[in-house]
PDB file of C-alpha atoms in Angstrom:
ATOM      1  CA  MET A   1      55.422  -1.377  -0.020  1.00 46.00           C
ATOM      2  CA  THR A   2      51.810  -0.378  -0.650  1.00 46.00           C
ATOM      3  CA  SER A   3      50.649   3.095   0.322  1.00 51.00           C
ATOM      4  CA  ARG A   4      47.216   3.246   1.908  1.00 57.00           C
ATOM      5  CA  ARG A   5      44.896   5.705   0.171  1.00 64.00           C
ATOM      6  CA  THR A   6      43.187   8.013   2.609  1.00 72.00           C
ATOM      7  CA  THR A   7      39.789   9.604   2.139  1.00 77.00           C
ATOM      8  CA  ASP A   8      38.902  12.863   3.782  1.00 86.00           C
ATOM      9  CA  ILE A   9      35.293  12.267   4.686  1.00 88.00           C
ATOM     10  CA  GLU A  10      34.531  15.910   5.488  1.00 89.00           C
ATOM     11  CA  ARG A  11      35.740  17.028   2.091  1.00 89.00           C
ATOM     12  CA  LEU A  12      33.908  14.247   0.327  1.00 91.00           C
ATOM     13  CA  LYS A  13      30.768  15.110   2.245  1.00 92.00           C
ATOM     14  CA  ARG A  14      30.989  18.740   1.114  1.00 91.00           C
ATOM     15  CA  GLU A  15      31.348  17.649  -2.488  1.00 91.00           C
ATOM     16  CA  TYR A  16      28.534  15.199  -2.157  1.00 93.00           C
ATOM     17  CA  ARG A  17      26.194  17.737  -0.581  1.00 92.00           C
ATOM     18  CA  ALA A  18      26.980  20.171  -3.368  1.00 92.00           C
ATOM     19  CA  LEU A  19      25.203  17.735  -5.675  1.00 92.00           C
ATOM     20  CA  ARG A  20      21.924  19.265  -6.749  1.00 92.00           C
ATOM     21  CA  ALA A  21      19.121  17.951  -8.855  1.00 93.00           C
ATOM     22  CA  PRO A  22      19.175  19.629 -12.278  1.00 92.00           C
ATOM     23  CA  GLU A  23      17.144  22.837 -12.552  1.00 90.00           C
ATOM     24  CA  HIS A  24      14.725  21.345 -15.041  1.00 93.00           C
ATOM     25  CA  LEU A  25      13.853  18.345 -12.886  1.00 94.00           C
ATOM     26  CA  ALA A  26      11.190  20.094 -10.782  1.00 93.00           C
ATOM     27  CA  ASP A  27       9.522  21.437 -13.954  1.00 93.00           C
ATOM     28  CA  ARG A  28       9.686  18.019 -15.542  1.00 93.00           C
ATOM     29  CA  ILE A  29       8.039  16.471 -12.482  1.00 94.00           C
ATOM     30  CA  ARG A  30       5.360  19.175 -12.458  1.00 91.00           C
ATOM     31  CA  VAL A  31       4.542  18.532 -16.130  1.00 91.00           C
ATOM     32  CA  ARG A  32       4.397  14.800 -15.546  1.00 89.00           C
ATOM     33  CA  VAL A  33       2.167  14.907 -12.494  1.00 86.00           C
ATOM     34  CA  ARG A  34      -0.140  17.461 -14.112  1.00 84.00           C
ATOM     35  CA  ALA A  35      -0.379  15.178 -17.160  1.00 83.00           C
ATOM     36  CA  GLY A  36      -1.232  12.342 -14.798  1.00 74.00           C
ATOM     37  CA  ALA A  37      -3.830  14.517 -13.093  1.00 65.00           C
ATOM     38  CA  GLY A  38      -5.250  15.359 -16.551  1.00 57.00           C
ATOM     39  CA  ARG A  39      -5.669  11.676 -17.220  1.00 57.00           C
ATOM     40  CA  ASP A  40      -7.473  11.371 -13.892  1.00 50.00           C
ATOM     41  CA  THR A  41      -9.689  14.307 -14.849  1.00 42.00           C
ATOM     42  CA  ARG A  42     -10.532  12.719 -18.181  1.00 45.00           C
ATOM     43  CA  ARG A  43     -11.384   9.563 -16.329  1.00 43.00           C
ATOM     44  CA  SER A  44     -13.702  11.490 -14.031  1.00 44.00           C
ATOM     45  CA  ALA A  45     -15.220  13.296 -17.047  1.00 44.00           C
ATOM     46  CA  ALA A  46     -16.561   9.927 -18.106  1.00 50.00           C
ATOM     47  CA  GLY A  47     -18.447   9.873 -14.817  1.00 47.00           C
ATOM     48  CA  PRO A  48     -21.654  11.614 -16.034  1.00 50.00           C
ATOM     49  CA  ALA A  49     -21.848   9.285 -19.047  1.00 56.00           C
ATOM     50  CA  VAL A  50     -21.540   6.262 -16.779  1.00 53.00           C
ATOM     51  CA  ALA A  51     -24.178   7.730 -14.441  1.00 57.00           C
ATOM     52  CA  ALA A  52     -26.566   8.320 -17.395  1.00 62.00           C
ATOM     53  CA  LEU A  53     -26.049   4.743 -18.521  1.00 65.00           C
ATOM     54  CA  ALA A  54     -26.773   3.457 -15.025  1.00 66.00           C
ATOM     55  CA  ALA A  55     -29.949   5.599 -14.857  1.00 67.00           C
ATOM     56  CA  ALA A  56     -31.127   4.214 -18.191  1.00 70.00           C
ATOM     57  CA  ALA A  57     -30.531   0.666 -16.977  1.00 70.00           C
ATOM     58  CA  ALA A  58     -32.459   1.425 -13.787  1.00 68.00           C
ATOM     59  CA  ALA A  59     -35.376   2.879 -15.793  1.00 67.00           C
ATOM     60  CA  LEU A  60     -35.420  -0.242 -17.942  1.00 65.00           C
ATOM     61  CA  LEU A  61     -35.599  -2.412 -14.857  1.00 62.00           C
ATOM     62  CA  VAL A  62     -38.514  -0.375 -13.512  1.00 63.00           C
ATOM     63  CA  ALA A  63     -40.337  -0.630 -16.856  1.00 65.00           C
ATOM     64  CA  LEU A  64     -40.087  -4.425 -16.812  1.00 61.00           C
ATOM     65  CA  PRO A  65     -42.977  -6.312 -15.069  1.00 58.00           C
ATOM     66  CA  TRP A  66     -42.065  -6.104 -11.453  1.00 53.00           C
ATOM     67  CA  GLN A  67     -41.754  -9.272  -9.494  1.00 52.00           C
ATOM     68  CA  GLY A  68     -40.895  -9.322  -5.850  1.00 50.00           C
ATOM     69  CA  ALA A  69     -38.832 -11.986  -4.197  1.00 48.00           C
ATOM     70  CA  GLY A  70     -41.870 -13.323  -2.325  1.00 49.00           C
ATOM     71  CA  GLU A  71     -43.798 -14.039  -5.486  1.00 49.00           C
ATOM     72  CA  ALA A  72     -41.198 -16.383  -6.817  1.00 50.00           C
ATOM     73  CA  ASP A  73     -41.765 -18.563  -3.749  1.00 52.00           C
ATOM     74  CA  ILE A  74     -45.457 -19.228  -4.522  1.00 54.00           C
ATOM     75  CA  ARG A  75     -44.942 -20.143  -8.137  1.00 57.00           C
ATOM     76  CA  PRO A  76     -46.881 -23.422  -8.894  1.00 57.00           C
ATOM     77  CA  THR A  77     -44.757 -26.519  -8.800  1.00 61.00           C
ATOM     78  CA  SER A  78     -44.439 -28.717 -11.865  1.00 62.00           C
ATOM     79  CA  LEU A  79     -46.652 -31.304 -10.127  1.00 62.00           C
ATOM     80  CA  THR A  80     -49.440 -28.756  -9.744  1.00 59.00           C
ATOM     81  CA  VAL A  81     -49.163 -27.757 -13.353  1.00 56.00           C
ATOM     82  CA  LEU A  82     -49.261 -31.402 -14.478  1.00 61.00           C
ATOM     83  CA  SER A  83     -52.303 -32.231 -12.372  1.00 65.00           C
ATOM     84  CA  LEU A  84     -54.129 -29.140 -13.608  1.00 59.00           C
ATOM     85  CA  ALA A  85     -53.223 -30.033 -17.184  1.00 60.00           C
ATOM     86  CA  ALA A  86     -54.496 -33.609 -16.695  1.00 64.00           C
ATOM     87  CA  GLN A  87     -57.730 -32.263 -15.248  1.00 60.00           C
ATOM     88  CA  SER A  88     -58.067 -29.905 -18.171  1.00 57.00           C
ATOM     89  CA  ARG A  89     -57.440 -32.738 -20.632  1.00 60.00           C
ATOM     90  CA  ALA A  90     -60.098 -34.873 -18.922  1.00 58.00           C
ATOM     91  CA  GLY A  91     -62.688 -32.376 -20.085  1.00 55.00           C
ATOM     92  CA  GLY A  92     -63.279 -30.441 -16.939  1.00 54.00           C
ATOM     93  CA  SER A  93     -62.233 -26.888 -16.665  1.00 59.00           C
ATOM     94  CA  VAL A  94     -59.749 -25.964 -13.967  1.00 57.00           C
ATOM     95  CA  PRO A  95     -61.748 -24.986 -10.846  1.00 60.00           C
ATOM     96  CA  GLY A  96     -61.087 -21.555  -9.497  1.00 63.00           C
ATOM     97  CA  LEU A  97     -60.152 -20.853  -5.879  1.00 64.00           C
ATOM     98  CA  SER A  98     -63.714 -19.766  -4.989  1.00 66.00           C
ATOM     99  CA  ALA A  99     -65.091 -22.993  -6.514  1.00 64.00           C
ATOM    100  CA  ILE A 100     -62.672 -25.055  -4.387  1.00 61.00           C
ATOM    101  CA  ARG A 101     -63.749 -23.148  -1.270  1.00 67.00           C
ATOM    102  CA  GLY A 102     -67.404 -23.946  -2.063  1.00 68.00           C
ATOM    103  CA  MET A 103     -66.830 -27.693  -2.376  1.00 66.00           C
ATOM    104  CA  THR A 104     -68.243 -29.904   0.389  1.00 68.00           C
ATOM    105  CA  LEU A 105     -66.555 -33.087   1.538  1.00 64.00           C
ATOM    106  CA  PRO A 106     -68.646 -36.290   1.984  1.00 63.00           C
ATOM    107  CA  SER A 107     -69.439 -36.939   5.676  1.00 66.00           C
ATOM    108  CA  ALA A 108     -67.551 -39.732   7.461  1.00 65.00           C
ATOM    109  CA  PRO A 109     -69.438 -42.935   8.520  1.00 63.00           C
ATOM    110  CA  ALA A 110     -70.795 -42.887  12.110  1.00 66.00           C
ATOM    111  CA  ARG A 111     -68.548 -44.486  14.789  1.00 64.00           C
ATOM    112  CA  PRO A 112     -69.948 -47.213  17.177  1.00 61.00           C
ATOM    113  CA  ALA A 113     -70.705 -45.935  20.733  1.00 62.00           C
ATOM    114  CA  ASN A 114     -68.225 -48.290  22.633  1.00 61.00           C
ATOM    115  CA  ASP A 115     -65.308 -47.649  20.275  1.00 57.00           C
ATOM    116  CA  THR A 116     -62.644 -45.649  22.048  1.00 58.00           C
ATOM    117  CA  GLY A 117     -60.403 -45.696  19.049  1.00 56.00           C
ATOM    118  CA  PRO A 118     -57.057 -47.349  18.718  1.00 56.00           C
ATOM    119  CA  ALA A 119     -55.058 -47.872  21.907  1.00 56.00           C
ATOM    120  CA  ALA A 120     -52.292 -45.395  22.543  1.00 55.00           C
ATOM    121  CA  PRO A 121     -48.834 -46.850  21.806  1.00 55.00           C
ATOM    122  CA  PRO A 122     -46.604 -47.604  24.843  1.00 54.00           C
ATOM    123  CA  PRO A 123     -44.038 -44.878  25.574  1.00 52.00           C
ATOM    124  CA  ALA A 124     -40.876 -45.419  23.624  1.00 55.00           C
ATOM    125  CA  ASP A 125     -37.974 -46.615  25.743  1.00 52.00           C
ATOM    126  CA  ASP A 126     -35.463 -43.970  24.939  1.00 54.00           C
ATOM    127  CA  GLY A 127     -33.280 -44.582  28.039  1.00 51.00           C
ATOM    128  CA  LEU A 128     -33.978 -41.164  29.477  1.00 55.00           C
ATOM    129  CA  GLU A 129     -35.629 -42.567  32.558  1.00 56.00           C
ATOM    130  CA  ASP A 130     -32.554 -44.754  33.257  1.00 51.00           C
ATOM    131  CA  LEU A 131     -30.317 -41.775  32.868  1.00 52.00           C
ATOM    132  CA  ARG A 132     -32.422 -39.735  35.279  1.00 57.00           C
ATOM    133  CA  ASN A 133     -32.409 -42.578  37.878  1.00 57.00           C
ATOM    134  CA  HIS A 134     -28.670 -43.083  37.417  1.00 54.00           C
ATOM    135  CA  SER A 135     -27.959 -39.401  37.997  1.00 55.00           C
ATOM    136  CA  ARG A 136     -30.199 -39.363  41.043  1.00 58.00           C
ATOM    137  CA  ASN A 137     -28.379 -42.395  42.514  1.00 59.00           C
ATOM    138  CA  ASP A 138     -25.000 -40.790  41.889  1.00 58.00           C
ATOM    139  CA  GLU A 139     -26.078 -37.622  43.660  1.00 55.00           C
ATOM    140  CA  GLU A 140     -27.257 -39.659  46.627  1.00 57.00           C
ATOM    141  CA  LYS A 141     -23.922 -41.501  46.747  1.00 58.00           C
ATOM    142  CA  ASP A 142     -22.036 -38.194  46.621  1.00 56.00           C
ATOM    143  CA  HIS A 143     -24.090 -36.865  49.522  1.00 56.00           C
ATOM    144  CA  ALA A 144     -23.461 -40.043  51.501  1.00 56.00           C
ATOM    145  CA  ASN A 145     -19.695 -39.865  50.883  1.00 55.00           C
ATOM    146  CA  SER A 146     -19.372 -36.171  51.742  1.00 49.00           C
TER     147      SER A 146
ATOM    148  CA  MET B   1       7.007  33.390   8.325  1.00 66.00           C
ATOM    149  CA  THR B   2       7.875  29.778   9.098  1.00 82.00           C
ATOM    150  CA  GLU B   3       7.955  27.168   6.387  1.00 88.00           C
ATOM    151  CA  PRO B   4       5.078  24.689   6.489  1.00 93.00           C
ATOM    152  CA  SER B   5       6.045  21.232   7.705  1.00 94.00           C
ATOM    153  CA  ASP B   6       5.969  18.218   5.406  1.00 94.00           C
ATOM    154  CA  VAL B   7       2.855  16.977   7.162  1.00 94.00           C
ATOM    155  CA  GLU B   8       1.094  20.306   6.570  1.00 95.00           C
ATOM    156  CA  LEU B   9       2.096  20.212   2.918  1.00 95.00           C
ATOM    157  CA  VAL B  10       0.739  16.697   2.487  1.00 94.00           C
ATOM    158  CA  GLN B  11      -2.513  17.729   4.176  1.00 93.00           C
ATOM    159  CA  ARG B  12      -2.813  20.736   1.874  1.00 93.00           C
ATOM    160  CA  PHE B  13      -2.047  18.593  -1.156  1.00 92.00           C
ATOM    161  CA  ARG B  14      -4.702  16.107  -0.122  1.00 91.00           C
ATOM    162  CA  SER B  15      -7.240  18.870   0.163  1.00 91.00           C
ATOM    163  CA  GLY B  16      -6.555  19.814  -3.449  1.00 89.00           C
ATOM    164  CA  ASP B  17      -3.610  22.246  -3.374  1.00 91.00           C
ATOM    165  CA  PRO B  18      -1.096  21.258  -6.089  1.00 89.00           C
ATOM    166  CA  GLU B  19       1.280  24.056  -5.000  1.00 92.00           C
ATOM    167  CA  ALA B  20       1.832  22.162  -1.755  1.00 94.00           C
ATOM    168  CA  PHE B  21       3.033  19.174  -3.737  1.00 94.00           C
ATOM    169  CA  GLU B  22       5.428  21.358  -5.710  1.00 94.00           C
ATOM    170  CA  THR B  23       6.861  22.696  -2.460  1.00 95.00           C
ATOM    171  CA  LEU B  24       7.441  19.102  -1.344  1.00 94.00           C
ATOM    172  CA  VAL B  25       9.237  18.418  -4.634  1.00 95.00           C
ATOM    173  CA  ARG B  26      11.488  21.486  -4.277  1.00 95.00           C
ATOM    174  CA  ARG B  27      12.256  20.588  -0.669  1.00 95.00           C
ATOM    175  CA  HIS B  28      13.228  16.953  -1.185  1.00 95.00           C
ATOM    176  CA  GLN B  29      14.358  16.634  -4.788  1.00 96.00           C
ATOM    177  CA  HIS B  30      18.037  17.366  -4.110  1.00 95.00           C
ATOM    178  CA  ARG B  31      18.367  14.888  -1.272  1.00 95.00           C
ATOM    179  CA  LEU B  32      16.594  12.185  -3.248  1.00 96.00           C
ATOM    180  CA  TYR B  33      18.670  12.990  -6.297  1.00 96.00           C
ATOM    181  CA  ARG B  34      21.926  12.673  -4.321  1.00 95.00           C
ATOM    182  CA  LEU B  35      20.894   9.337  -2.870  1.00 95.00           C
ATOM    183  CA  ALA B  36      19.734   8.083  -6.256  1.00 95.00           C
ATOM    184  CA  SER B  37      23.040   9.212  -7.808  1.00 93.00           C
ATOM    185  CA  VAL B  38      24.897   6.987  -5.382  1.00 93.00           C
ATOM    186  CA  TRP B  39      22.523   4.035  -5.613  1.00 92.00           C
ATOM    187  CA  LEU B  40      22.350   4.199  -9.380  1.00 91.00           C
ATOM    188  CA  ARG B  41      25.442   4.680 -11.467  1.00 80.00           C
ATOM    189  CA  ASP B  42      24.048   7.061 -14.001  1.00 84.00           C
ATOM    190  CA  PRO B  43      23.002  10.680 -13.218  1.00 86.00           C
ATOM    191  CA  ARG B  44      20.441  10.514 -15.995  1.00 89.00           C
ATOM    192  CA  GLN B  45      18.892   7.461 -14.410  1.00 90.00           C
ATOM    193  CA  ALA B  46      18.963   9.241 -11.051  1.00 93.00           C
ATOM    194  CA  GLU B  47      16.830  12.007 -12.575  1.00 94.00           C
ATOM    195  CA  ASP B  48      14.381   9.465 -13.951  1.00 94.00           C
ATOM    196  CA  ALA B  49      14.245   7.778 -10.568  1.00 95.00           C
ATOM    197  CA  VAL B  50      13.478  11.046  -8.747  1.00 96.00           C
ATOM    198  CA  GLN B  51      10.734  11.790 -11.227  1.00 95.00           C
ATOM    199  CA  GLU B  52       9.299   8.315 -10.687  1.00 95.00           C
ATOM    200  CA  ILE B  53       9.435   8.760  -6.894  1.00 96.00           C
ATOM    201  CA  PHE B  54       7.384  11.948  -7.084  1.00 95.00           C
ATOM    202  CA  LEU B  55       4.947  10.469  -9.588  1.00 94.00           C
ATOM    203  CA  ARG B  56       4.318   7.661  -7.122  1.00 94.00           C
ATOM    204  CA  ALA B  57       4.017  10.229  -4.362  1.00 93.00           C
ATOM    205  CA  TRP B  58       1.415  12.161  -6.360  1.00 92.00           C
ATOM    206  CA  ARG B  59      -0.659   9.009  -6.674  1.00 90.00           C
ATOM    207  CA  GLY B  60       0.129   7.535  -3.278  1.00 90.00           C
ATOM    208  CA  LEU B  61      -0.023  10.488  -0.910  1.00 87.00           C
ATOM    209  CA  ALA B  62      -3.794  10.667  -1.393  1.00 82.00           C
ATOM    210  CA  GLY B  63      -3.990   7.567   0.770  1.00 83.00           C
ATOM    211  CA  PHE B  64      -1.179   8.601   3.137  1.00 86.00           C
ATOM    212  CA  ARG B  65      -2.183   7.785   6.722  1.00 85.00           C
ATOM    213  CA  PHE B  66       0.510   9.808   8.537  1.00 86.00           C
ATOM    214  CA  ARG B  67       1.842   6.776  10.359  1.00 85.00           C
ATOM    215  CA  ALA B  68       5.310   7.782   9.142  1.00 86.00           C
ATOM    216  CA  ALA B  69       6.899  11.119   8.283  1.00 89.00           C
ATOM    217  CA  PRO B  70       6.399  12.123   4.623  1.00 92.00           C
ATOM    218  CA  PHE B  71      10.173  12.040   4.044  1.00 92.00           C
ATOM    219  CA  THR B  72      10.296   8.469   5.385  1.00 92.00           C
ATOM    220  CA  TRP B  73       7.626   7.573   2.848  1.00 93.00           C
ATOM    221  CA  LEU B  74       9.577   9.278   0.064  1.00 94.00           C
ATOM    222  CA  TYR B  75      12.840   7.666   1.151  1.00 95.00           C
ATOM    223  CA  ARG B  76      11.347   4.180   1.156  1.00 93.00           C
ATOM    224  CA  THR B  77       9.801   4.812  -2.236  1.00 94.00           C
ATOM    225  CA  ALA B  78      13.221   5.989  -3.443  1.00 95.00           C
ATOM    226  CA  ARG B  79      14.854   2.836  -2.160  1.00 94.00           C
ATOM    227  CA  HIS B  80      12.218   0.764  -3.883  1.00 93.00           C
ATOM    228  CA  VAL B  81      12.422   2.637  -7.189  1.00 94.00           C
ATOM    229  CA  CYS B  82      16.234   2.503  -7.253  1.00 93.00           C
ATOM    230  CA  GLY B  83      16.065  -1.206  -6.471  1.00 92.00           C
ATOM    231  CA  GLU B  84      13.808  -1.663  -9.479  1.00 91.00           C
ATOM    232  CA  TYR B  85      16.130   0.373 -11.677  1.00 90.00           C
ATOM    233  CA  ASN B  86      19.131  -1.587 -10.529  1.00 87.00           C
ATOM    234  CA  ARG B  87      17.379  -4.789 -11.398  1.00 85.00           C
ATOM    235  CA  GLY B  88      16.939  -3.282 -14.831  1.00 76.00           C
ATOM    236  CA  ARG B  89      13.232  -3.827 -14.898  1.00 52.00           C
ATOM    237  CA  ARG B  90      12.302  -0.271 -15.658  1.00 50.00           C
ATOM    238  CA  ALA B  91      15.361   0.860 -17.522  1.00 48.00           C
ATOM    239  CA  GLU B  92      13.818   0.292 -20.926  1.00 53.00           C
ATOM    240  CA  SER B  93      10.358   1.621 -20.187  1.00 47.00           C
ATOM    241  CA  LEU B  94      11.426   5.193 -19.575  1.00 44.00           C
ATOM    242  CA  GLU B  95      10.823   7.667 -22.308  1.00 48.00           C
ATOM    243  CA  ALA B  96      13.903   9.426 -23.606  1.00 46.00           C
ATOM    244  CA  GLU B  97      13.724  13.168 -23.047  1.00 49.00           C
ATOM    245  CA  PRO B  98      15.967  15.867 -24.513  1.00 45.00           C
ATOM    246  CA  ALA B  99      18.726  17.020 -22.184  1.00 47.00           C
ATOM    247  CA  ASP B 100      18.564  20.511 -20.764  1.00 51.00           C
ATOM    248  CA  PRO B 101      21.159  22.765 -22.515  1.00 46.00           C
ATOM    249  CA  ALA B 102      21.939  24.447 -19.150  1.00 50.00           C
ATOM    250  CA  ASP B 103      22.870  21.072 -17.794  1.00 51.00           C
ATOM    251  CA  GLY B 104      26.241  20.855 -19.468  1.00 53.00           C
ATOM    252  CA  PRO B 105      28.579  17.879 -19.644  1.00 52.00           C
ATOM    253  CA  GLU B 106      31.075  19.454 -17.197  1.00 55.00           C
ATOM    254  CA  ARG B 107      28.522  19.742 -14.444  1.00 54.00           C
ATOM    255  CA  ARG B 108      27.435  16.182 -15.081  1.00 59.00           C
ATOM    256  CA  ALA B 109      31.006  14.968 -14.852  1.00 62.00           C
ATOM    257  CA  ASP B 110      31.564  16.733 -11.505  1.00 61.00           C
ATOM    258  CA  ASP B 111      28.327  15.369 -10.104  1.00 63.00           C
ATOM    259  CA  ASP B 112      29.145  11.948 -11.310  1.00 77.00           C
ATOM    260  CA  GLU B 113      32.602  12.111  -9.758  1.00 86.00           C
ATOM    261  CA  ALA B 114      31.339  13.028  -6.278  1.00 89.00           C
ATOM    262  CA  ALA B 115      28.648  10.363  -6.382  1.00 91.00           C
ATOM    263  CA  ARG B 116      31.134   7.826  -7.714  1.00 91.00           C
ATOM    264  CA  ARG B 117      33.598   8.499  -4.892  1.00 91.00           C
ATOM    265  CA  VAL B 118      30.910   8.171  -2.239  1.00 92.00           C
ATOM    266  CA  ARG B 119      29.695   4.973  -3.870  1.00 92.00           C
ATOM    267  CA  GLN B 120      33.254   3.652  -3.890  1.00 90.00           C
ATOM    268  CA  LEU B 121      33.723   4.568  -0.231  1.00 91.00           C
ATOM    269  CA  VAL B 122      30.620   2.820   1.037  1.00 92.00           C
ATOM    270  CA  ALA B 123      30.967  -0.171  -1.277  1.00 92.00           C
ATOM    271  CA  VAL B 124      33.030  -1.997   1.362  1.00 93.00           C
ATOM    272  CA  LEU B 125      30.138  -1.857   3.835  1.00 94.00           C
ATOM    273  CA  ALA B 126      27.214  -4.196   4.360  1.00 94.00           C
ATOM    274  CA  PRO B 127      23.958  -2.854   2.846  1.00 93.00           C
ATOM    275  CA  ARG B 128      22.461  -1.678   6.161  1.00 94.00           C
ATOM    276  CA  GLN B 129      25.737  -0.044   7.209  1.00 95.00           C
ATOM    277  CA  ARG B 130      25.896   1.654   3.830  1.00 94.00           C
ATOM    278  CA  GLU B 131      22.398   2.997   4.302  1.00 95.00           C
ATOM    279  CA  VAL B 132      23.129   4.322   7.761  1.00 96.00           C
ATOM    280  CA  VAL B 133      26.302   6.051   6.555  1.00 95.00           C
ATOM    281  CA  MET B 134      24.452   7.671   3.677  1.00 95.00           C
ATOM    282  CA  LEU B 135      21.660   8.992   5.852  1.00 96.00           C
ATOM    283  CA  ARG B 136      23.509   9.825   9.059  1.00 95.00           C
ATOM    284  CA  ILE B 137      26.879  11.030   7.759  1.00 94.00           C
ATOM    285  CA  PHE B 138      26.277  12.252   4.235  1.00 94.00           C
ATOM    286  CA  GLU B 139      22.672  13.440   4.520  1.00 94.00           C
ATOM    287  CA  GLU B 140      23.166  14.598   8.121  1.00 93.00           C
ATOM    288  CA  LEU B 141      19.883  13.192   9.366  1.00 94.00           C
ATOM    289  CA  THR B 142      19.550  12.812  13.125  1.00 95.00           C
ATOM    290  CA  VAL B 143      19.718   9.352  14.673  1.00 96.00           C
ATOM    291  CA  ALA B 144      15.929   9.454  15.180  1.00 95.00           C
ATOM    292  CA  GLU B 145      15.283  10.497  11.567  1.00 93.00           C
ATOM    293  CA  THR B 146      17.648   7.808  10.289  1.00 95.00           C
ATOM    294  CA  ALA B 147      15.918   5.190  12.422  1.00 95.00           C
ATOM    295  CA  ARG B 148      12.515   6.261  11.140  1.00 93.00           C
ATOM    296  CA  ALA B 149      13.671   6.230   7.523  1.00 93.00           C
ATOM    297  CA  MET B 150      15.230   2.796   7.897  1.00 93.00           C
ATOM    298  CA  GLY B 151      12.374   1.430   9.968  1.00 92.00           C
ATOM    299  CA  CYS B 152      14.552   0.348  12.884  1.00 94.00           C
ATOM    300  CA  ARG B 153      15.397   1.380  16.447  1.00 96.00           C
ATOM    301  CA  GLN B 154      17.754   4.216  17.245  1.00 96.00           C
ATOM    302  CA  GLY B 155      20.029   1.736  19.040  1.00 97.00           C
ATOM    303  CA  THR B 156      20.318  -0.250  15.830  1.00 97.00           C
ATOM    304  CA  VAL B 157      21.312   2.893  13.950  1.00 97.00           C
ATOM    305  CA  LYS B 158      24.041   3.646  16.510  1.00 97.00           C
ATOM    306  CA  ALA B 159      25.354   0.092  16.412  1.00 97.00           C
ATOM    307  CA  LEU B 160      25.384  -0.011  12.616  1.00 97.00           C
ATOM    308  CA  LEU B 161      27.094   3.365  12.474  1.00 96.00           C
ATOM    309  CA  HIS B 162      29.743   2.319  14.989  1.00 95.00           C
ATOM    310  CA  LYS B 163      30.642  -0.755  12.938  1.00 95.00           C
ATOM    311  CA  ALA B 164      30.546   1.176   9.668  1.00 95.00           C
ATOM    312  CA  ILE B 165      32.886   3.897  10.949  1.00 93.00           C
ATOM    313  CA  ALA B 166      35.328   1.293  12.248  1.00 93.00           C
ATOM    314  CA  ARG B 167      35.324  -0.367   8.853  1.00 93.00           C
ATOM    315  CA  LEU B 168      35.725   2.905   6.950  1.00 93.00           C
ATOM    316  CA  ARG B 169      38.647   3.910   9.183  1.00 91.00           C
ATOM    317  CA  SER B 170      40.313   0.610   8.512  1.00 90.00           C
ATOM    318  CA  GLU B 171      39.917   1.410   4.820  1.00 87.00           C
ATOM    319  CA  GLY B 172      41.686   4.755   5.233  1.00 82.00           C
ATOM    320  CA  ALA B 173      38.823   7.152   5.818  1.00 82.00           C
ATOM    321  CA  GLU B 174      39.730  10.208   7.851  1.00 79.00           C
ATOM    322  CA  GLY B 175      37.611  12.856   9.529  1.00 76.00           C
ATOM    323  CA  LEU B 176      35.021  10.511  10.971  1.00 73.00           C
ATOM    324  CA  GLU B 177      33.910  11.364  14.479  1.00 68.00           C
TER     325      GLU B 177
END
């Protein structure tokens, strides 16, 4: 016959609750967290050095020839450069902007008096008119049915 | 003068008062140590675990958003840390420290015995039942506190406790209400 072992929970609970963390544990934790905080402090001590480095980089950027974003957009295309180079090679110097402004275009030949110019092209059949008529008819049918 | 609440201590700690953190350590270290002694088999490892819990708290409480009670946060961290230790992932990474001379082998043996007997008692239970017995019966938390710590409803705590007590009685436990 097997005897069932009994456990007095209240007694076991008292024993269990008498368990205490060792005295030195709180000190050990304090030392560890303070050491961790020291590491954090050392990390933050590097802050001024990083800031000085960033300031130096910023000063360097300012010292470089400044170019705004807009300027990059009006940079001459390769085609412009090629045509200017060809013109330069042909012997002529590249005309400046004021020289271009001063240029005059040759006048166009006079048009005969009865010439009305080319006839206007017929309106393209894009089907819109059909669609409009169709919708109108449908509306009329709906009114008639209602 | 009334003791500051855990929430007040965390607020003070966050505003740069390290003494507040030390008060939190003194307040919760024994409970966390007891739980760790049951979850882990070695009192020495339980000490390491408690230290790790508070180290994580030191780093983590800065971002604490007060959506849970500070003890709930500590308890969940404890569960996590002990889980890691039990999986043996961190066992080797801990630095060996000299034992405190005041912490004699007899005391260790007594501690170990109590924790071992509790561990043996709850071993027959399912993990959630085990947790509820540890918190509600052995740590004497209220049903609401237990529910918060476990992240479940109070009804779930009562149901788990009911089943756990029935099982423990069938195993010969006496003195359970």
